Coordinates of C-alpha atoms in Angstrom, one line a residue:
M1 CA 116.4 40.1 162.2
K2 CA 117.0 42.8 164.5
Q3 CA 115.9 46.9 162.6
Q4 CA 120.0 47.8 163.5
T5 CA 120.7 45.3 160.7
L6 CA 118.1 45.7 158.4
E7 CA 118.6 49.3 158.3
A8 CA 122.3 49.3 157.6
I9 CA 122.5 46.8 154.8
G10 CA 119.5 49.4 153.2
F11 CA 116.6 47.2 153.5
Y12 CA 114.6 49.7 154.5
D13 CA 115.3 52.2 151.7
V14 CA 114.2 49.4 149.5
L15 CA 110.9 49.4 150.9
K16 CA 110.6 52.5 151.1
D17 CA 110.8 52.5 147.6
I18 CA 108.3 49.8 147.1
A19 CA 106.0 51.9 149.2
E20 CA 105.7 55.0 146.8
Q21 CA 104.1 53.1 144.6
T22 CA 101.2 52.1 146.4
R23 CA 97.6 53.7 146.4
M24 CA 96.6 53.3 149.8
D25 CA 97.9 54.2 153.0
R26 CA 96.8 50.8 154.1
A27 CA 98.8 49.4 151.5
R28 CA 102.1 51.8 152.2
E29 CA 102.5 50.3 155.8
T30 CA 101.8 47.0 155.0
I31 CA 105.1 47.2 152.8
L32 CA 107.1 49.4 155.5
Q33 CA 106.2 46.7 158.1
M34 CA 107.4 43.7 155.6
T35 CA 110.8 41.3 157.0
P36 CA 112.6 38.7 155.8
L37 CA 111.0 35.1 156.3
V38 CA 112.8 32.1 157.2
N39 CA 109.9 29.6 155.2
Q40 CA 111.5 28.5 152.2
S41 CA 108.0 28.0 150.7
Q42 CA 106.6 31.2 151.4
M43 CA 109.3 33.1 149.7
A44 CA 109.2 31.5 146.6
H45 CA 105.6 31.9 146.6
K46 CA 105.5 35.4 147.3
M47 CA 108.4 35.7 144.7
T48 CA 105.9 34.1 142.2
E49 CA 103.0 36.8 142.5
I50 CA 105.8 39.1 141.3
E51 CA 106.5 37.5 138.7
E52 CA 102.5 36.6 137.6
A53 CA 101.9 40.9 138.3
M54 CA 105.4 42.0 136.5
R55 CA 103.8 39.8 133.2
I56 CA 100.3 41.3 133.8
L57 CA 102.0 44.9 134.2
T58 CA 103.3 44.5 130.9
R59 CA 100.3 42.9 129.1
S60 CA 98.4 45.8 130.4
G61 CA 100.1 48.8 131.9
S62 CA 97.6 49.4 135.0
V63 CA 95.6 47.5 137.2
P64 CA 91.8 48.7 138.1
I65 CA 92.5 48.6 141.9
H66 CA 90.4 51.3 144.5
V67 CA 91.4 53.0 147.0
V68 CA 89.5 51.6 150.1
D69 CA 90.6 54.0 152.8
D70 CA 87.6 55.9 153.1
I71 CA 85.6 53.1 152.2
A72 CA 86.5 51.4 155.5
Q73 CA 85.7 54.7 157.7
M74 CA 82.6 54.8 156.0
I75 CA 81.6 51.7 157.0
M76 CA 82.7 51.9 160.8
Q77 CA 80.4 55.2 160.4
A78 CA 77.5 53.5 159.7
K79 CA 78.4 50.2 162.3
K80 CA 78.0 53.6 164.7
G81 CA 74.2 54.4 163.9
L82 CA 75.2 57.4 161.4
F83 CA 74.0 57.2 157.8
I84 CA 76.6 57.2 155.0
R85 CA 75.9 60.8 152.7
A86 CA 74.8 60.9 149.4
D87 CA 77.7 62.6 148.8
Q88 CA 80.2 59.3 149.9
F89 CA 77.9 56.7 148.2
T90 CA 78.6 58.2 145.0
R91 CA 82.4 57.0 146.3
V92 CA 81.1 53.4 147.7
I93 CA 79.4 53.2 143.8
S94 CA 82.6 53.4 142.3
F95 CA 84.6 51.0 144.4
L96 CA 81.4 48.4 143.7
E97 CA 81.6 49.1 140.1
H98 CA 85.7 48.5 140.5
C99 CA 85.0 45.1 142.2
S100 CA 83.2 44.3 139.2
K101 CA 85.8 45.7 136.6
L102 CA 89.1 43.8 138.7
K103 CA 87.2 40.3 138.4
R104 CA 86.4 41.1 134.6
F105 CA 90.0 42.2 134.5
M106 CA 91.7 39.4 136.0
N107 CA 89.6 36.5 134.4
D108 CA 91.2 37.9 131.3
K109 CA 94.9 36.8 133.0
Q110 CA 94.4 33.4 134.4
E111 CA 96.7 32.0 131.1
I112 CA 99.6 34.4 132.1
A113 CA 99.1 34.8 135.7
P114 CA 97.2 31.9 137.4
L115 CA 97.9 32.4 140.6
I116 CA 97.0 36.0 141.4
S117 CA 94.4 36.1 138.8
S118 CA 92.6 33.9 141.1
Y119 CA 92.3 36.3 144.2
A120 CA 90.0 38.4 142.1
F121 CA 87.4 35.1 142.1
S122 CA 87.1 35.5 146.5
I123 CA 85.1 38.6 145.8
D124 CA 81.7 37.6 146.4
D125 CA 78.7 39.4 143.7
L126 CA 78.1 42.7 145.2
S127 CA 75.9 43.9 141.8
S128 CA 72.4 43.3 143.5
V129 CA 73.3 46.0 146.4
E130 CA 75.3 48.5 143.2
E131 CA 72.1 48.6 141.1
Q132 CA 70.0 49.6 144.4
L133 CA 72.8 52.4 145.5
T134 CA 73.0 53.2 141.6
S135 CA 69.0 54.0 141.4
A136 CA 68.9 56.2 144.6
I137 CA 72.3 58.3 144.4
R138 CA 72.9 60.8 141.2
N139 CA 75.4 63.0 141.4
G140 CA 76.4 63.2 144.8
Q141 CA 72.6 63.5 145.5
V142 CA 69.8 61.6 146.5
D143 CA 67.9 61.3 142.9
E144 CA 64.1 62.5 143.1
Y145 CA 62.9 59.4 141.8
A146 CA 64.4 56.8 144.3
S147 CA 61.0 56.8 146.2
K148 CA 57.4 57.7 145.4
E149 CA 56.8 60.1 148.6
L150 CA 60.2 62.0 147.7
S151 CA 59.2 62.2 143.7
Y152 CA 56.1 63.2 144.8
L153 CA 57.1 65.7 147.6
R154 CA 59.5 67.3 145.2
R155 CA 57.0 68.0 143.1
Q156 CA 54.8 69.7 145.4
K157 CA 57.2 72.2 146.7
K158 CA 58.7 72.9 143.2
V159 CA 54.9 74.1 142.3
A160 CA 54.2 75.9 145.9
L161 CA 57.5 77.4 145.0
E162 CA 56.6 78.7 141.3
R163 CA 53.3 80.4 143.6
L164 CA 55.6 82.1 145.9
K165 CA 58.1 83.5 143.5
T166 CA 55.0 84.9 141.4
K167 CA 53.8 86.3 144.1
V168 CA 56.4 88.4 145.1
E169 CA 57.0 89.3 142.0
H170 CA 53.3 90.4 141.8
L171 CA 54.1 92.9 145.0
A172 CA 57.3 94.2 143.9
N173 CA 55.9 95.5 140.0
G174 CA 52.8 96.3 142.2
G175 CA 52.0 100.1 143.3
K176 CA 51.4 98.9 146.7
Y177 CA 55.3 98.8 147.6
K178 CA 56.6 101.1 144.8
S179 CA 57.5 104.1 146.5
F180 CA 59.1 101.6 148.9
L181 CA 61.5 99.4 147.1
Q182 CA 65.4 99.8 146.5
D183 CA 64.6 98.0 143.2
K184 CA 62.3 95.6 141.7
M185 CA 64.8 92.6 141.8
V186 CA 63.1 89.9 143.4
S187 CA 66.2 87.9 145.6
T188 CA 66.4 85.8 148.0
R189 CA 67.8 85.2 151.3
Q190 CA 68.3 81.9 154.0
G191 CA 66.5 80.5 151.2
R192 CA 63.0 82.6 151.0
Y193 CA 62.0 85.3 148.9
V194 CA 62.2 89.1 150.1
L195 CA 61.6 92.4 148.9
S196 CA 64.2 94.9 149.0
I197 CA 62.7 97.7 151.2
K198 CA 64.6 101.6 152.2
K199 CA 65.1 101.5 155.8
E200 CA 63.2 104.4 156.3
Y201 CA 60.1 102.7 154.9
R202 CA 60.5 99.4 157.3
N203 CA 57.3 100.0 159.4
K204 CA 55.4 100.7 156.2
V205 CA 55.5 97.0 155.3
N206 CA 54.4 94.4 157.0
G207 CA 57.0 91.5 157.1
T208 CA 60.0 89.6 158.9
V209 CA 63.9 91.4 157.9
L210 CA 65.6 87.9 156.8
D211 CA 68.6 90.5 155.9
T212 CA 70.2 93.7 155.7
S213 CA 72.9 95.3 153.0
A214 CA 76.5 96.2 153.9
S215 CA 75.8 99.9 154.2
G216 CA 72.5 99.2 156.4
S217 CA 70.5 101.6 154.0
T218 CA 68.4 98.3 152.5
L219 CA 66.3 95.7 154.5
F220 CA 65.7 92.1 152.6
I221 CA 62.0 92.1 154.4
E222 CA 59.6 88.7 153.5
P223 CA 55.9 89.9 153.2
A224 CA 53.3 88.8 155.1
E225 CA 51.3 88.5 152.2
V226 CA 53.3 85.5 151.1
S227 CA 53.9 84.0 154.7
D228 CA 51.5 80.8 153.9
I229 CA 53.2 79.9 151.1
Q230 CA 56.2 79.8 152.5
E231 CA 55.3 77.8 155.8
E232 CA 53.9 75.5 152.6
V233 CA 56.9 75.2 150.9
S234 CA 59.0 74.8 154.6
M235 CA 56.4 72.4 155.3
Y236 CA 57.5 70.4 151.7
T237 CA 61.3 71.0 152.7
Y238 CA 61.1 69.3 155.9
A239 CA 59.2 66.5 154.8
E240 CA 61.7 65.9 152.0
E241 CA 65.1 66.3 154.0
A242 CA 63.3 63.6 156.3
E243 CA 62.6 61.6 153.5
V244 CA 65.5 61.8 152.3
E245 CA 67.4 60.9 155.5
R246 CA 65.0 57.5 155.0
I247 CA 66.5 56.4 152.2
L248 CA 70.1 57.2 153.2
F249 CA 69.6 55.1 156.4
E250 CA 67.8 52.7 153.8
L251 CA 70.7 52.1 151.6
T252 CA 73.1 51.9 154.4
E253 CA 71.7 49.2 156.1
A254 CA 72.0 47.8 152.8
L255 CA 75.1 48.1 152.5
L256 CA 76.0 47.2 155.9
A257 CA 74.2 43.8 155.3
Q258 CA 76.8 43.3 152.3
E259 CA 80.0 44.2 155.3
Q260 CA 81.0 40.8 154.7
T261 CA 81.7 40.9 151.5
I262 CA 83.0 44.0 151.4
S263 CA 85.6 43.4 154.1
I264 CA 86.5 40.9 151.5
A265 CA 87.0 43.0 148.5
M266 CA 88.6 45.3 150.5
D267 CA 91.1 42.8 151.5
V268 CA 91.4 41.5 148.1
M269 CA 92.0 45.4 146.6
H270 CA 94.6 45.5 149.5
E271 CA 96.5 42.5 148.6
Y272 CA 96.8 43.7 144.7
D273 CA 97.8 47.0 146.0
V274 CA 100.6 46.0 147.6
L275 CA 101.6 43.4 145.1
F276 CA 102.0 45.5 142.4
A277 CA 103.8 47.7 144.0
K278 CA 106.3 45.3 144.8
A279 CA 106.2 44.0 140.8
K280 CA 106.3 48.0 139.8
Y281 CA 109.6 47.9 142.2
C282 CA 110.8 44.8 140.8
R283 CA 110.4 45.6 137.6
E284 CA 112.2 49.2 137.7
I285 CA 115.6 47.2 139.2
E286 CA 115.2 44.5 136.3
G287 CA 114.7 41.4 138.9
I288 CA 114.8 38.0 139.0
K289 CA 113.4 35.1 141.0
P290 CA 117.1 33.5 142.0
S291 CA 116.5 29.5 143.7
L292 CA 116.8 29.2 147.1
S293 CA 118.9 27.1 149.1
N294 CA 118.5 25.7 152.5
D295 CA 122.1 24.7 153.0
R296 CA 123.0 28.8 152.6
T297 CA 125.2 28.4 149.4
I298 CA 125.4 32.3 147.9
K299 CA 125.4 32.5 143.9
L300 CA 124.7 35.6 142.5
V301 CA 125.0 36.4 138.5
R302 CA 125.9 39.9 137.8
A303 CA 124.3 41.1 140.9
R304 CA 123.9 45.0 141.2
H305 CA 122.9 46.9 144.7
P306 CA 119.5 48.4 143.8
A307 CA 120.6 52.3 144.5
L308 CA 123.0 51.9 141.9
G309 CA 121.2 50.5 139.7
Q310 CA 122.5 50.8 136.0
K311 CA 125.8 52.5 137.7
A312 CA 126.7 49.6 139.5
V313 CA 129.9 47.2 138.6
P314 CA 128.0 43.9 138.9
L315 CA 129.0 41.2 141.1
T316 CA 129.2 37.5 140.6
L317 CA 130.0 35.1 143.1
T318 CA 129.8 31.7 144.5
F319 CA 130.2 30.9 147.8
G320 CA 128.8 29.1 150.9
G321 CA 127.7 25.8 152.0
A322 CA 129.1 23.2 154.5
V323 CA 132.6 24.1 154.5
D324 CA 133.6 27.3 152.6
R325 CA 131.8 30.0 154.4
A326 CA 134.0 32.1 155.2
L327 CA 135.6 34.5 152.8
V328 CA 138.1 37.5 153.5
I329 CA 138.1 40.2 151.5
T330 CA 141.4 42.9 150.5
G331 CA 141.7 45.6 148.4
P332 CA 142.3 49.5 147.8
N333 CA 139.9 51.9 150.0
T334 CA 137.1 52.8 148.0
G335 CA 137.7 49.8 145.7
G336 CA 134.2 48.3 146.5
K337 CA 134.8 46.3 149.5
T338 CA 132.0 48.0 151.4
V339 CA 129.1 47.8 148.7
T340 CA 130.3 44.2 148.3
L341 CA 129.1 43.6 151.4
K342 CA 126.0 45.3 151.5
T343 CA 125.2 44.0 148.3
V344 CA 125.2 40.4 150.0
G345 CA 123.4 41.5 153.0
L346 CA 120.8 43.4 151.4
L347 CA 120.0 40.7 148.5
T348 CA 119.7 38.2 150.4
A349 CA 117.4 40.2 152.8
M350 CA 115.2 41.0 150.2
A351 CA 115.1 37.5 148.5
Q352 CA 113.9 36.2 152.3
A353 CA 111.1 38.9 152.3
G354 CA 110.1 37.2 149.3
L355 CA 111.2 40.0 146.3
L356 CA 112.5 39.5 143.1
I357 CA 116.4 40.6 143.0
P358 CA 118.4 42.8 140.9
A359 CA 121.1 40.4 139.1
E360 CA 120.6 37.6 136.7
K361 CA 119.0 34.0 135.9
G362 CA 120.9 31.2 137.5
S363 CA 121.4 33.2 141.1
Q364 CA 121.1 31.5 144.4
I365 CA 120.4 32.3 147.8
G366 CA 121.2 31.3 151.0
I367 CA 118.6 31.1 153.9
F368 CA 119.5 32.5 156.8
Q369 CA 117.6 32.5 160.5
S370 CA 119.5 36.1 160.7
I371 CA 122.2 38.4 159.1
F372 CA 124.3 40.1 161.5
V373 CA 126.3 43.1 160.1
D374 CA 129.0 45.3 161.8
I375 CA 129.9 47.9 158.9
G376 CA 132.0 51.7 160.3
D377 CA 131.3 53.6 157.2
G378 CA 129.6 56.8 158.1
Q379 CA 130.9 57.4 161.6
S380 CA 132.7 60.6 162.7
I381 CA 134.1 59.6 165.6
E382 CA 137.4 61.5 166.5
D383 CA 138.8 59.5 168.8
N384 CA 139.8 56.2 167.8
L385 CA 139.6 54.2 170.8
S386 CA 135.6 55.4 170.5
T387 CA 135.3 54.3 167.3
F388 CA 137.0 51.0 168.1
S389 CA 134.8 50.8 171.3
S390 CA 131.8 50.7 169.9
R391 CA 132.5 48.3 166.9
M392 CA 133.5 45.9 169.8
V393 CA 130.1 45.8 171.8
S394 CA 128.6 45.1 168.6
I395 CA 131.0 42.6 167.4
I396 CA 130.5 41.2 171.1
E397 CA 126.9 41.0 170.5
I398 CA 127.5 39.1 167.4
L399 CA 129.5 36.3 169.4
R400 CA 126.9 36.1 171.8
E401 CA 123.8 35.5 169.1
A402 CA 125.5 34.0 165.8
N403 CA 125.0 30.6 165.3
D404 CA 125.3 28.1 162.0
R405 CA 121.9 29.7 160.3
S406 CA 123.7 32.8 160.4
L407 CA 125.4 35.7 157.5
V408 CA 127.5 37.4 159.3
L409 CA 129.2 40.7 157.3
L410 CA 132.1 42.2 159.1
D411 CA 134.1 45.4 157.9
E412 CA 137.4 46.0 158.1
L413 CA 137.5 43.8 161.3
G414 CA 139.9 45.2 164.1
S415 CA 140.5 48.7 162.6
G416 CA 140.7 51.8 165.0
T417 CA 143.2 50.6 167.3
D418 CA 147.0 49.1 167.6
P419 CA 147.6 47.6 163.8
N420 CA 149.2 44.0 165.5
E421 CA 146.6 44.2 168.4
G422 CA 143.9 44.9 165.7
M423 CA 145.1 41.8 163.4
G424 CA 145.1 39.2 166.2
L425 CA 141.6 40.1 167.4
A426 CA 140.3 40.2 163.6
I427 CA 141.7 36.5 163.2
T428 CA 140.3 35.1 166.6
I429 CA 137.1 36.6 166.1
L430 CA 136.9 35.3 162.4
N431 CA 137.7 32.2 163.8
Q432 CA 135.8 31.8 166.8
L433 CA 132.6 32.8 164.3
Y434 CA 133.7 29.7 161.7
K435 CA 133.0 27.5 164.6
K436 CA 130.1 28.8 165.5
G437 CA 129.4 27.5 161.8
S438 CA 128.1 31.3 160.6
T439 CA 128.6 31.8 157.1
L440 CA 130.9 34.9 156.9
F441 CA 132.3 37.8 154.7
A442 CA 134.4 40.0 156.1
T443 CA 136.8 42.9 154.8
T444 CA 140.3 44.2 155.7
H445 CA 143.7 45.8 155.1
Y446 CA 145.9 43.1 157.6
S447 CA 148.2 41.2 155.4
E448 CA 148.1 38.9 157.9
M449 CA 144.3 37.6 157.7
K450 CA 145.2 37.0 153.8
T451 CA 148.0 34.6 155.2
F452 CA 145.3 33.3 157.5
A453 CA 143.0 32.6 154.9
D454 CA 145.1 31.2 152.3
D455 CA 146.4 28.5 155.2
T456 CA 143.2 27.7 156.9
D457 CA 140.3 25.7 155.7
G458 CA 136.8 26.7 155.4
F459 CA 138.3 30.1 154.4
I460 CA 138.6 31.8 150.8
N461 CA 140.6 35.2 149.9
G462 CA 139.0 37.5 147.7
S463 CA 140.4 40.9 146.2
M464 CA 138.8 44.1 144.9
E465 CA 140.5 44.7 141.5
F466 CA 142.9 47.5 140.7
D467 CA 144.0 48.5 137.6
V468 CA 147.4 49.9 138.0
E469 CA 147.3 51.1 134.6
S470 CA 144.9 54.1 135.2
L471 CA 145.0 53.7 139.1
Q472 CA 141.7 53.3 139.8
P473 CA 139.5 50.7 140.9
T474 CA 137.8 47.9 138.7
Y475 CA 134.9 47.8 141.5
R476 CA 135.3 44.0 140.6
L477 CA 135.9 40.8 143.3
L478 CA 137.8 38.4 142.6
I479 CA 137.2 35.2 144.5
G480 CA 140.1 32.7 145.6
E481 CA 142.8 35.7 145.0
S482 CA 144.0 37.9 148.1
G483 CA 145.1 41.5 147.2
K484 CA 148.1 41.9 146.0
S485 CA 149.9 45.1 147.6
Q486 CA 149.7 48.0 145.1
A487 CA 151.6 50.3 146.6
F488 CA 155.1 49.4 144.6
E489 CA 153.3 49.1 141.4
I490 CA 151.5 52.4 142.0
A491 CA 154.7 53.7 143.0
L492 CA 156.8 52.7 139.6
K493 CA 153.4 53.8 137.9
L494 CA 153.9 57.3 139.4
G495 CA 157.7 57.6 139.1
L496 CA 159.5 56.3 142.2
H497 CA 163.2 54.8 141.4
P498 CA 163.0 50.7 141.1
S499 CA 165.8 50.9 143.2
I500 CA 164.2 52.2 146.5
V501 CA 161.1 50.0 145.5
E502 CA 163.3 47.3 146.0
E503 CA 164.7 48.1 148.8
A504 CA 161.2 48.7 150.3
H505 CA 160.6 45.1 148.7
Q506 CA 163.3 43.6 150.9
L507 CA 162.1 45.4 153.9
S508 CA 158.7 44.5 153.8
Y509 CA 159.1 40.9 152.3
G510 CA 162.4 39.8 153.9
Q511 CA 163.6 38.5 150.1
K512 CA 164.7 40.5 147.6
R513 CA 162.9 41.3 144.3
S514 CA 164.0 42.6 141.0
Y515 CA 161.8 45.9 139.8
Q516 CA 164.8 47.6 137.8
D517 CA 164.1 44.9 134.4
R518 CA 161.2 46.7 133.9
F519 CA 163.0 49.9 132.6
S520 CA 165.4 50.4 129.8
A521 CA 168.8 51.9 130.9
E522 CA 167.9 54.7 129.0
A523 CA 165.3 55.5 131.3
L524 CA 167.2 54.3 134.4
Q525 CA 169.7 57.6 133.3
S526 CA 167.3 60.1 133.0
D527 CA 167.1 62.9 135.5
A528 CA 163.7 62.2 136.5
F529 CA 165.1 58.7 137.9
R530 CA 169.1 59.7 138.8
K531 CA 168.4 62.9 140.7
Q532 CA 166.1 60.4 143.3
V533 CA 169.4 58.5 143.9
I534 CA 172.1 60.9 143.8
F535 CA 173.8 61.3 147.3
N536 CA 175.0 64.6 149.3
R537 CA 178.8 63.4 149.5
H538 CA 179.7 65.9 152.0
A539 CA 176.8 64.8 154.0
N540 CA 178.1 61.3 154.2
K541 CA 181.6 62.3 154.9
Q542 CA 180.6 64.1 158.3
K543 CA 178.8 61.0 159.4
K544 CA 182.4 58.9 158.3
T545 CA 184.1 61.3 161.1
L546 CA 181.6 60.4 163.4
S547 CA 184.1 59.7 166.0
S548 CA 184.7 55.3 167.2
D549 CA 184.5 56.1 170.5
V550 CA 180.5 57.6 170.8
E551 CA 178.6 55.6 173.1
V552 CA 175.9 53.7 171.0
F553 CA 172.4 53.9 172.0
Q554 CA 169.1 52.7 170.4
Q555 CA 165.2 54.1 169.9
G556 CA 163.4 52.9 173.2
D557 CA 166.8 52.8 175.8
N558 CA 166.3 53.8 179.1
V559 CA 169.2 56.2 180.2
T560 CA 169.7 58.4 182.9
I561 CA 170.9 62.4 182.3
Q562 CA 174.1 62.3 184.7
A563 CA 173.8 66.3 185.1
T564 CA 170.6 66.2 186.7
N565 CA 170.1 62.1 187.5
E566 CA 167.1 62.6 185.6
T567 CA 165.5 59.4 183.6
A568 CA 165.2 60.0 179.4
I569 CA 164.1 57.5 176.8
I570 CA 166.4 57.9 173.4
Y571 CA 164.3 59.4 170.5
K572 CA 167.3 59.7 167.6
G573 CA 170.6 60.0 167.3
P574 CA 173.5 60.1 167.3
D575 CA 174.8 62.8 164.6
E576 CA 177.7 63.4 164.0
K577 CA 178.7 65.3 166.8
G578 CA 177.5 62.7 169.5
N579 CA 174.0 64.2 170.5
Y580 CA 171.1 62.3 170.6
I581 CA 167.1 63.7 170.8
V582 CA 165.9 62.5 174.4
Q583 CA 162.5 62.4 175.5
V584 CA 161.9 63.3 179.4
K585 CA 158.5 63.2 179.8
D586 CA 156.6 65.7 177.4
D587 CA 160.0 67.4 176.7
K588 CA 162.7 66.6 173.7
R589 CA 165.9 67.7 174.6
I590 CA 169.1 67.3 173.2
I591 CA 172.2 65.6 175.0
N592 CA 175.6 64.9 174.1
H593 CA 176.6 61.1 174.6
K594 CA 178.9 61.5 176.8
R595 CA 175.7 63.1 179.8
L596 CA 174.0 60.0 178.7
T597 CA 174.3 56.1 180.9
L598 CA 172.3 53.5 179.6
H599 CA 170.0 52.5 182.6
I600 CA 167.6 49.9 180.9
S601 CA 168.6 48.6 177.2
A602 CA 165.0 48.9 174.6
E603 CA 165.5 45.4 174.3
E604 CA 164.8 44.0 177.8
L605 CA 161.7 47.2 178.3
Y606 CA 159.5 46.4 175.1
P607 CA 158.5 44.1 172.3
A608 CA 160.8 43.3 169.1
D609 CA 157.6 44.7 166.6
Y610 CA 156.7 48.1 169.3
D611 CA 155.7 50.7 168.1
F612 CA 157.4 53.7 169.4
D613 CA 155.0 56.2 167.6
I614 CA 152.9 55.9 171.0
I615 CA 155.6 57.2 173.7
F616 CA 157.1 60.1 171.2
K617 CA 154.5 61.2 168.8
S618 CA 151.0 62.9 169.5
K619 CA 147.9 61.4 169.9
T620 CA 146.8 63.8 166.4
Y621 CA 149.9 62.2 164.3
R622 CA 149.0 58.8 165.2
K623 CA 146.0 59.2 164.3
V624 CA 146.2 60.5 160.9
K625 CA 149.5 58.2 160.5
N626 CA 147.0 55.0 161.4
D627 CA 144.3 56.7 158.9
Q628 CA 146.4 57.1 156.3
S629 CA 147.7 53.6 156.2
R630 CA 144.3 52.5 155.9
K631 CA 143.6 54.8 153.3
H632 CA 143.7 57.9 150.9
L633 CA 143.0 61.2 152.8
D634 CA 142.6 64.3 150.3
G635 CA 144.1 67.3 151.6
I636 CA 145.7 65.7 154.8
W637 CA 149.9 65.6 154.7
L638 CA 151.5 64.2 158.0
E639 CA 154.1 66.2 159.0
E640 CA 157.4 64.7 161.0
E641 CA 157.0 66.0 164.7

């Protein structure tokens, strides 16, 4: 499945949340590279693993997993011929101890997690190398009992150091250097015992200057009298370092001898880190294992989008299969249509990746080879044509690649262009994808698409519920019901006179419907209603005095202005004086009907449902009007031009 699709439905956000639960860098990368599968048995196997891991976490809370990133680096270091340092071996010992702990831990979990507990038993016995390391390494250092030679060298070195210190202290307290000393304290420089000699007496003391005080007034000199003993100490030190290096090389070789076993152990630790990270995430979202369907049937029982958590309104639907596999969803803006699409797409991808989904038992996920998404939210393109063009490129690609194993999610298909043309394209595209065998979810504002879905086999209408009382969406999906227009109900709720709503209903649907019977006679006579339908009698009288011989033109008629022989288009009119507003190129003028002659009627030039705003209104005006027809825009008013 394409990265762009998985990004659009939020799949990578889920992977990032899971990755945050890991302890190792390697496990984190493994999770971030997860993709949906198409093999049903693999999906089911991975879900079973997570279920068992969740049971272990419920019982034990934590699992003895050891970070292995640095262990892998040490093995690489050793294979290059370098020994592993004593402080590094401390981490190796900790890892080996955790291997034993993990095996014991999983041995106790065979009853509740028979599958994943067995993974730990693939780690062979590493107790011998563990014992070898623990007997030689203590507190991040090679222990003096790691070998007889090392023990002997350290004892001899200790004796020599005591002799050396005693000798230097004797010189400091004796009379030979008494007058030359800055103080009688014996100190060390570069690991050697020295006397603090005043600078001016440098030539009085035979020895080696190893350091100077910050002021330069004191020299730290190793007396020549102790040079023999100091050389003896140095000899033991060099011999000790060589023996320590030999022991570390020996331990490194012992570890490399178990490289294959250690590599398997690290892989097991890695797999457990990945698995329990998934389990922790799925426990947080209250995930369940859905059944899997090869017939592409989707059944969600109180499903939630993971990003919304408990704030999500549960989604319940049963859809898909061989026949009814195209769902057209209508409803108000911000009513949850896009969230519904993303929830279906994301939960499908999660299940196919072997993850549990946030839903209730009885849920079922169809298996798809590919998921295609075209969701227009989040775009901030000013030019509608640019929006339409970019989305159409996406739709064309979907038409090329979709097949009968595809899940296609389309949000507001056909938007961003002329409503009539957009509606036609939307219906045609949906029909074509259905013929390809794809399973379809599409949201729309077009009422014609509701009719198409009702009248076409394989298509089902759905709608996002809207509470007229509270004037708020409920975010509940209703399958089998097309979204009823809420404009009239909302208008009545807000106080619009029912007679005005009745007239609007007649214009919209071509049939009468009574709304006044919802109100009492007293309510209809109230000022709130009565003032809406009072006519200006004076205005009506003026209109009646309009001469009957006024030439009547229709909006869109192509006329000629007699005085200038210019061609114009009728915009509005006539007024009480017989004047029309006409448009000449980009300019609007007021011209009396007597100065106009018909050139070509609007009926000959334009179709019956042509939108004259394209001619008479600015691009900005049309954009705002188009946007308001699709959704409510806070703080934006459409001023008549």
